[in-house]
CSV table of C-alpha atoms in Angstrom, one decimal:
chain,number,residue,atom,x,y,z
Y,1,MET,CA,0.1,-0.1,0.0
Y,2,LYS,CA,1.2,3.4,-0.6
Y,3,THR,CA,1.7,6.2,1.7
Y,4,THR,CA,-1.7,8.0,0.7
Y,5,ASN,CA,-3.8,5.1,1.9
Y,6,LYS,CA,-1.7,4.7,5.0
Y,7,LEU,CA,-2.4,8.3,5.8
Y,8,LEU,CA,-6.0,7.9,5.0
Y,9,LEU,CA,-6.3,4.7,7.2
Y,10,THR,CA,-4.7,6.5,10.1
Y,11,VAL,CA,-6.7,9.8,9.8
Y,12,ALA,CA,-9.9,7.4,9.6
Y,13,ALA,CA,-9.0,5.4,12.7
Y,14,LEU,CA,-8.3,8.5,14.7
Y,15,ILE,CA,-11.7,10.0,13.8
Y,16,LEU,CA,-13.6,6.8,14.7
Y,17,SER,CA,-11.8,6.4,18.0
Y,18,LYS,CA,-13.9,5.4,20.9
Y,19,THR,CA,-13.3,8.7,22.6
Y,20,GLY,CA,-13.6,10.8,19.9
Y,21,PHE,CA,-10.8,12.9,21.2
Y,22,ALA,CA,-13.2,14.4,23.6
Y,23,GLN,CA,-10.7,14.0,26.5
Y,24,ILE,CA,-7.5,14.4,24.8
Y,25,GLN,CA,-6.1,16.5,27.5
Y,26,ASP,CA,-4.4,13.3,28.9
Y,27,SER,CA,-1.8,11.2,26.9
Y,28,VAL,CA,-3.5,8.1,27.8
Y,29,THR,CA,-6.3,9.0,25.3
Y,30,THR,CA,-3.7,9.2,22.5
Y,31,LYS,CA,-2.7,5.9,23.4
Y,32,LYS,CA,-6.1,4.3,23.1
Y,33,VAL,CA,-6.3,6.1,19.7
Y,34,VAL,CA,-3.2,4.6,18.5
Y,35,ALA,CA,-4.4,1.3,19.8
Y,36,TYR,CA,-7.7,1.6,17.9
Y,37,ALA,CA,-5.9,2.3,14.6
Y,38,ALA,CA,-4.0,-0.9,15.2
Y,39,ASN,CA,-7.1,-2.8,15.5
Y,40,LYS,CA,-8.9,-1.7,12.6
Y,41,PHE,CA,-6.1,-1.9,10.2
Y,42,PRO,CA,-2.9,-4.3,9.8
Y,43,GLU,CA,-0.9,-1.7,7.8
Y,44,THR,CA,-1.2,0.7,11.0
Y,45,ARG,CA,0.2,-2.0,13.4
Y,46,THR,CA,4.0,-2.1,14.7
Y,47,PHE,CA,4.7,-4.9,12.3
Y,48,ASN,CA,2.7,-6.5,9.6
Y,49,PHE,CA,3.8,-9.3,7.3
Y,50,GLU,CA,1.7,-10.3,4.3
Y,51,PHE,CA,1.8,-12.9,1.4
Y,52,SER,CA,-0.8,-12.7,-1.3
Y,53,GLY,CA,-1.3,-14.0,-4.9
Y,54,SER,CA,-4.0,-14.5,-7.5
Y,55,GLY,CA,-5.0,-17.2,-10.1
Y,56,PRO,CA,-4.4,-16.7,-13.8
Y,57,TYR,CA,-6.3,-14.1,-15.7
Y,58,ASN,CA,-6.7,-12.7,-19.3
Y,59,PHE,CA,-5.8,-9.1,-20.2
Y,60,THR,CA,-6.1,-6.7,-23.2
Y,61,SER,CA,-3.7,-3.7,-23.7
Y,62,THR,CA,-2.7,-0.8,-25.7
Y,63,LEU,CA,0.8,0.6,-26.1
Y,64,ARG,CA,1.0,4.3,-27.1
Y,65,GLY,CA,-2.6,4.0,-28.2
Y,66,GLU,CA,-2.1,1.1,-30.4
Y,67,ALA,CA,-4.1,-2.2,-29.5
Y,68,LEU,CA,-1.6,-5.3,-28.5
Y,69,PRO,CA,-2.6,-8.9,-28.9
Y,70,ALA,CA,-4.6,-10.2,-26.0
Y,71,GLY,CA,-2.4,-11.8,-23.2
Y,72,ARG,CA,-2.6,-13.8,-20.0
Y,73,VAL,CA,-1.1,-13.2,-16.7
Y,74,THR,CA,0.0,-17.0,-15.3
Y,75,ASN,CA,1.5,-16.0,-12.0
Y,76,TRP,CA,1.0,-12.8,-9.7
Y,77,THR,CA,2.3,-13.3,-6.0
Y,78,GLN,CA,3.4,-10.3,-3.6
Y,79,ALA,CA,5.2,-10.4,-0.3
Y,80,ARG,CA,4.9,-7.0,1.7
Y,81,ALA,CA,6.3,-5.9,5.3
Y,82,SER,CA,5.6,-2.8,7.1
Y,83,ALA,CA,6.4,-1.1,10.3
Y,84,ASN,CA,5.1,1.6,12.2
Y,85,ILE,CA,7.0,3.5,15.0
Y,86,ASN,CA,5.6,6.5,17.0
Y,87,PHE,CA,8.1,8.7,18.4
Y,88,ILE,CA,5.9,11.4,20.2
Y,89,ARG,CA,2.5,11.0,21.7
Y,90,SER,CA,1.5,14.1,23.7
Y,91,LYS,CA,-1.7,16.0,24.6
Y,92,HIS,CA,-2.5,16.9,20.9
Y,93,TRP,CA,0.6,15.7,18.7
Y,94,ILE,CA,1.2,12.1,17.4
Y,95,LEU,CA,4.9,12.0,15.6
Y,96,GLY,CA,5.8,8.9,14.0
Y,97,THR,CA,7.5,7.1,11.2
Y,98,SER,CA,6.7,4.2,8.7
Y,99,PHE,CA,8.3,1.9,6.3
Y,100,THR,CA,6.9,-0.3,3.7
Y,101,TYR,CA,8.7,-2.8,1.4
Y,102,ARG,CA,7.1,-5.0,-1.5
Y,103,LEU,CA,8.4,-7.9,-3.7
Y,104,THR,CA,6.0,-8.2,-6.7
Y,105,SER,CA,6.7,-11.3,-8.9
Y,106,LEU,CA,4.9,-11.3,-12.4
Y,107,THR,CA,4.9,-14.0,-15.4
Y,108,ALA,CA,2.8,-12.6,-18.0
Y,109,ALA,CA,3.1,-13.0,-22.1
Y,110,LEU,CA,0.9,-11.7,-25.2
Y,111,ASN,CA,-0.7,-14.3,-27.2
Y,112,GLU,CA,1.2,-13.4,-30.2
Y,113,PRO,CA,4.9,-12.0,-30.6
Y,114,VAL,CA,5.2,-8.5,-31.4
Y,115,SER,CA,8.2,-7.3,-33.6
Y,116,GLY,CA,10.5,-4.9,-31.5
Y,117,LEU,CA,8.5,-5.4,-28.0
Y,118,THR,CA,9.3,-7.7,-25.3
Y,119,SER,CA,6.0,-9.5,-25.4
Y,120,SER,CA,6.8,-11.8,-22.1
Y,121,VAL,CA,7.6,-10.9,-18.5
Y,122,ASN,CA,9.2,-13.1,-15.9
Y,123,GLU,CA,10.5,-10.7,-13.3
Y,124,ASN,CA,10.6,-9.7,-9.7
Y,125,PHE,CA,9.9,-6.1,-8.9
Y,126,GLN,CA,10.9,-4.4,-5.6
Y,127,TYR,CA,9.5,-1.3,-4.0
Y,128,HIS,CA,9.9,0.5,-0.8
Y,129,ASN,CA,8.4,3.7,0.9
Y,130,SER,CA,9.6,5.5,4.2
Y,131,ALA,CA,7.6,8.3,5.7
Y,132,LEU,CA,7.7,10.7,8.5
Y,133,ASN,CA,3.9,11.3,9.8
Y,134,LEU,CA,2.7,13.9,12.0
Y,135,ALA,CA,-1.1,14.2,13.2
Y,136,TYR,CA,-2.5,17.1,15.4
Y,137,VAL,CA,-5.8,17.4,17.1
Y,138,SER,CA,-7.7,20.4,17.6
Y,139,LYS,CA,-11.3,22.2,17.3
Y,140,LEU,CA,-12.9,23.6,14.2
Y,141,PHE,CA,-16.5,25.1,14.2
Y,142,ASP,CA,-16.5,23.5,17.7
Y,143,LYS,CA,-16.0,19.9,16.1
Y,144,THR,CA,-13.1,17.7,16.7
Y,145,THR,CA,-10.8,17.8,13.8
Y,146,ILE,CA,-7.5,15.9,13.0
Y,147,PHE,CA,-5.0,17.4,10.9
Y,148,SER,CA,-2.3,15.1,9.3
Y,149,SER,CA,0.5,15.2,7.1
Y,150,ASN,CA,3.5,13.4,6.1
Y,151,VAL,CA,6.7,13.6,3.8
Y,152,SER,CA,7.8,10.4,2.2
Y,153,ILE,CA,10.3,8.8,-0.2
Y,154,ASP,CA,10.1,5.8,-2.2
Y,155,GLY,CA,12.2,3.9,-5.0
Y,156,SER,CA,13.3,0.6,-6.0
Y,157,GLU,CA,16.3,-1.7,-5.1
Y,158,LYS,CA,18.4,0.6,-7.5
Y,159,GLN,CA,17.7,4.1,-6.2
Y,160,PHE,CA,15.4,6.2,-4.6
Y,161,GLU,CA,12.9,7.7,-7.1
Y,162,ARG,CA,10.3,10.5,-5.7
Y,163,VAL,CA,9.6,12.7,-2.8
Y,164,ARG,CA,6.0,13.0,-2.0
Y,165,GLY,CA,3.8,15.1,0.4
Y,166,LEU,CA,0.5,14.7,1.9
Y,167,PHE,CA,-2.0,16.7,4.0
Y,168,ALA,CA,-5.2,15.7,5.3
Y,169,ALA,CA,-8.1,17.0,7.3
Y,170,THR,CA,-10.9,15.1,8.9
Y,171,MET,CA,-13.9,16.6,11.1
Y,172,LEU,CA,-15.9,14.4,13.5
Y,173,LEU,CA,-19.6,15.3,13.0
Y,174,LYS,CA,-21.2,12.4,15.2
Y,175,ALA,CA,-19.8,10.1,17.9
Y,176,ASN,CA,-22.1,8.1,20.3
Y,177,ALA,CA,-22.3,4.3,21.8
Y,178,THR,CA,-23.4,3.1,18.5
Y,179,THR,CA,-22.5,5.4,15.6
Y,180,LYS,CA,-19.3,7.4,14.6
Y,181,LEU,CA,-19.2,9.8,11.5
Y,182,GLY,CA,-16.6,11.8,9.9
Y,183,VAL,CA,-15.7,13.5,6.7
Y,184,GLY,CA,-12.7,15.1,5.4
Y,185,PHE,CA,-10.0,15.4,2.4
Y,186,VAL,CA,-6.4,14.5,1.5
Y,187,VAL,CA,-4.2,16.5,-0.5
Y,188,ASN,CA,-1.6,14.7,-2.6
Y,189,ILE,CA,1.6,17.0,-3.3
Y,190,ASP,CA,2.7,14.8,-6.2
Y,191,PRO,CA,2.5,15.8,-9.7
Y,192,SER,CA,2.1,12.1,-10.9
Y,193,SER,CA,-0.9,11.7,-8.7
Y,194,GLN,CA,-4.2,10.7,-10.4
Y,195,VAL,CA,-6.3,12.3,-7.9
Y,196,PRO,CA,-4.6,15.6,-6.3
Y,197,ILE,CA,-7.8,16.0,-3.7
Y,198,LEU,CA,-9.2,13.0,-2.5
Y,199,PRO,CA,-12.6,13.1,-0.1
Y,200,ILE,CA,-12.7,11.1,3.1
Y,201,PHE,CA,-15.9,9.7,4.5
Y,202,THR,CA,-15.7,7.3,7.6
Y,203,TYR,CA,-18.8,5.6,9.1
Y,204,GLU,CA,-19.0,3.1,11.9
Y,205,HIS,CA,-22.2,1.4,13.2
Y,206,ARG,CA,-22.8,-1.1,15.7
Y,207,PHE,CA,-26.0,-3.2,15.4
Y,208,ASP,CA,-27.9,-4.9,18.4
Y,209,ASN,CA,-26.9,-8.3,16.8
Y,210,GLY,CA,-23.3,-7.9,17.1
Y,211,LEU,CA,-22.7,-6.8,13.5
Y,212,VAL,CA,-20.7,-3.8,12.7
Y,213,ALA,CA,-20.8,-1.7,9.8
Y,214,ASP,CA,-17.2,-0.5,9.0
Y,215,ILE,CA,-17.0,2.1,6.1
Y,216,THR,CA,-14.1,4.3,4.9
Y,217,LEU,CA,-14.5,5.6,1.6
Y,218,PRO,CA,-12.8,5.0,-0.6
Y,219,ARG,CA,-11.0,2.6,1.0
Y,220,ASN,CA,-13.4,-0.2,2.3
Y,221,ILE,CA,-16.9,-1.1,2.8
Y,222,PHE,CA,-17.0,-3.9,5.4
Y,223,ILE,CA,-19.6,-5.9,7.9
Y,224,ARG,CA,-17.6,-7.3,10.6
Y,225,LYS,CA,-18.4,-9.7,13.6
Y,226,GLN,CA,-16.5,-11.2,16.5
Y,227,VAL,CA,-16.6,-14.8,16.4
Y,228,PHE,CA,-15.2,-17.5,19.0
Y,229,ARG,CA,-13.1,-16.1,21.6
Y,230,ASN,CA,-10.5,-14.2,19.7
Y,231,GLY,CA,-11.7,-14.3,16.2
Y,232,ARG,CA,-13.2,-11.7,13.9
Y,233,ILE,CA,-14.9,-12.4,10.6
Y,234,THR,CA,-15.4,-9.5,7.7
Y,235,LEU,CA,-17.4,-9.6,4.6
Y,236,GLY,CA,-17.1,-6.9,2.0
Y,237,THR,CA,-14.9,-5.0,-0.6
Y,238,GLU,CA,-11.6,-2.9,-0.2
Y,239,LEU,CA,-9.1,-1.2,-2.5
Y,240,ASP,CA,-5.4,-2.3,-3.0
Y,241,ARG,CA,-2.7,-0.9,-4.7
Y,242,THR,CA,0.6,-2.2,-6.2
Y,243,SER,CA,3.1,0.0,-7.7
Y,244,PHE,CA,6.9,-0.2,-8.7
Y,245,TYR,CA,9.5,1.4,-11.1
Y,246,LEU,CA,10.4,0.1,-14.4
Y,247,TYR,CA,13.9,0.6,-16.0
Y,248,ASN,CA,15.4,0.1,-19.7
Y,249,LEU,CA,11.9,0.0,-21.3
Y,250,ASP,CA,13.2,1.7,-24.2
Y,251,LYS,CA,16.6,3.4,-25.3
Y,252,SER,CA,15.4,6.8,-23.7
Y,253,GLY,CA,17.2,6.1,-20.3
Y,254,ARG,CA,13.9,7.1,-18.8
Y,255,THR,CA,12.2,5.7,-15.7
Y,256,PHE,CA,8.8,4.5,-15.8
Y,257,GLU,CA,6.3,3.5,-13.1
Y,258,PHE,CA,3.6,0.6,-13.2
Y,259,ASN,CA,0.4,1.4,-11.3
Y,260,GLN,CA,-2.3,-1.0,-10.5
Y,261,VAL,CA,-5.4,-0.5,-8.3
Y,262,ASP,CA,-7.2,-3.7,-7.2
Y,263,LEU,CA,-10.9,-4.2,-6.1
Y,264,ASN,CA,-10.9,-7.2,-3.5
Y,265,ASN,CA,-14.2,-8.7,-2.9
Y,266,GLY,CA,-14.5,-11.5,-0.2
Y,267,LEU,CA,-13.9,-12.8,3.2
Y,268,ILE,CA,-11.3,-11.8,5.8
Y,269,TYR,CA,-10.8,-13.8,9.2
Y,270,GLU,CA,-8.5,-12.4,11.8
Y,271,HIS,CA,-7.6,-14.4,14.9
Y,272,LEU,CA,-5.5,-13.6,18.0
Y,273,VAL,CA,-2.6,-15.9,19.0
Y,274,PHE,CA,-0.3,-15.5,21.8
Y,275,ASN,CA,-1.8,-12.3,22.9
Y,276,TYR,CA,-0.1,-10.0,20.3
Y,277,LEU,CA,0.0,-11.8,17.1
Y,278,ILE,CA,-2.8,-11.5,14.8
Y,279,LEU,CA,-3.1,-14.0,12.1
Y,280,THR,CA,-5.0,-12.9,8.9
Y,281,LEU,CA,-6.7,-14.8,6.2
Y,282,LYS,CA,-8.1,-13.4,3.1
Y,283,GLY,CA,-9.7,-14.5,-0.1
Y,284,GLY,CA,-12.3,-14.0,-2.7
Y,285,LEU,CA,-12.3,-12.2,-6.2
Y,286,LYS,CA,-10.0,-9.6,-7.6
Y,287,THR,CA,-10.7,-7.1,-10.2
Y,288,SER,CA,-7.5,-4.8,-11.4
Y,289,LEU,CA,-9.0,-1.4,-12.2
Y,290,SER,CA,-6.8,-0.1,-15.1
Y,291,PRO,CA,-3.4,-1.3,-14.8
Y,292,ARG,CA,-0.9,1.4,-16.5
Y,293,ILE,CA,2.7,2.3,-17.1
Y,294,PHE,CA,3.7,5.9,-17.2
Y,295,ASP,CA,6.8,8.1,-17.3
Y,296,ARG,CA,8.0,8.7,-13.5
Y,297,ASN,CA,8.2,12.4,-14.5
Y,298,GLN,CA,4.7,12.6,-16.2
Y,299,SER,CA,1.3,12.4,-15.2
Y,300,TYR,CA,-0.7,9.0,-14.3
Y,301,ASN,CA,-3.4,10.0,-16.8
Y,302,ASP,CA,-1.0,9.9,-19.6
Y,303,PRO,CA,0.2,6.5,-19.9
Y,304,ILE,CA,2.3,4.8,-22.4
Y,305,PHE,CA,0.7,1.3,-21.7
Y,306,GLN,CA,-2.7,0.6,-20.4
Y,307,ALA,CA,-4.5,-2.7,-20.0
Y,308,LYS,CA,-7.9,-4.1,-19.0
Y,309,ALA,CA,-7.8,-7.4,-16.9
Y,310,SER,CA,-10.1,-10.1,-16.2
Y,311,PRO,CA,-11.3,-10.9,-12.6
Y,312,SER,CA,-9.6,-13.9,-10.6
Y,313,GLY,CA,-9.5,-15.5,-7.4
Y,314,TYR,CA,-7.0,-14.3,-4.8
Y,315,PHE,CA,-5.7,-15.2,-1.4
Y,316,ASN,CA,-3.8,-13.2,1.4
Y,317,VAL,CA,-2.1,-14.7,4.3
Y,318,GLY,CA,-0.8,-12.3,6.9
Y,319,ILE,CA,0.6,-12.0,10.6
Y,320,SER,CA,1.0,-8.9,12.4
Y,321,PHE,CA,2.2,-7.7,15.8
Y,322,ASN,CA,-0.1,-5.3,17.8
Y,323,PRO,CA,1.0,-4.6,21.4
Y,324,PHE,CA,-2.5,-3.4,22.0
Y,325,ALA,CA,-4.2,-6.4,21.0
Y,326,ARG,CA,-4.7,-8.4,24.2
Y,327,LYS,CA,-6.2,-5.2,25.9
Y,328,LYS,CA,-8.5,-4.6,23.0
Y,329,ARG,CA,-10.1,-8.0,23.4
């Protein structure tokens, strides 16, 4: 996941905390907020490791506006690791850092050879992102508001590539024992971003039967329920994103970026083991939305390569360390 999503997740978790920052005057409340974020999103936990893959799928594509023969992806797997460390957690401030590493393995080929073009791929692609994150809690129009920002740098195993900046603001509109509601926005300070300004909508509602509606747009729409003694099952849809840098695609010496947004529909099961370790299993149907390759220095909306992919089954296995897990349950 890129830093945009991680910041959005953090802001959403902050705004939906059970305390709603109504008693932010003591540092214990910020501790509870960090714990709440870790309970909701694996990406915000102290350490998180995942391995995912999908079944074979067909695709059609264009290169510089010209249609290519249909192709097929026969293998797609990804291993990812992330870490989140908070340096300062005071009355109003949370300062921390995050790191993400992804190794994506891809095997694909066009159904017909194309002269002058590499028509098959069997490669491993590495991507990393490091960020410094800052959150501040205040009042705006007498409503609790969280202002968040970060600066990040990403790259590949070859070199660092791009420095990005983000700013977000989210306002808590409603918070009671059953319902939490917040709205806001994220601003991407990145010329290659496909959405410079992204709205945020967060909603959580607890029903009498134990079901929980958990919505963070545009990231996920979930229905959750606690099961067994230490388990939680989730049904719904979430967005995921894969990107990495490409070199030597042509003789120009330019650096390109591959970007793909996936819509994952299915089931998620989480189970607490050994008090602080959370095992996560996911499975369902994945649809890749507009995979594309574009010049790193140009806009996402001006790709040289663009594809349409058919849906495929997917799985995800993860384990994360959450120091607050035992207390939350």
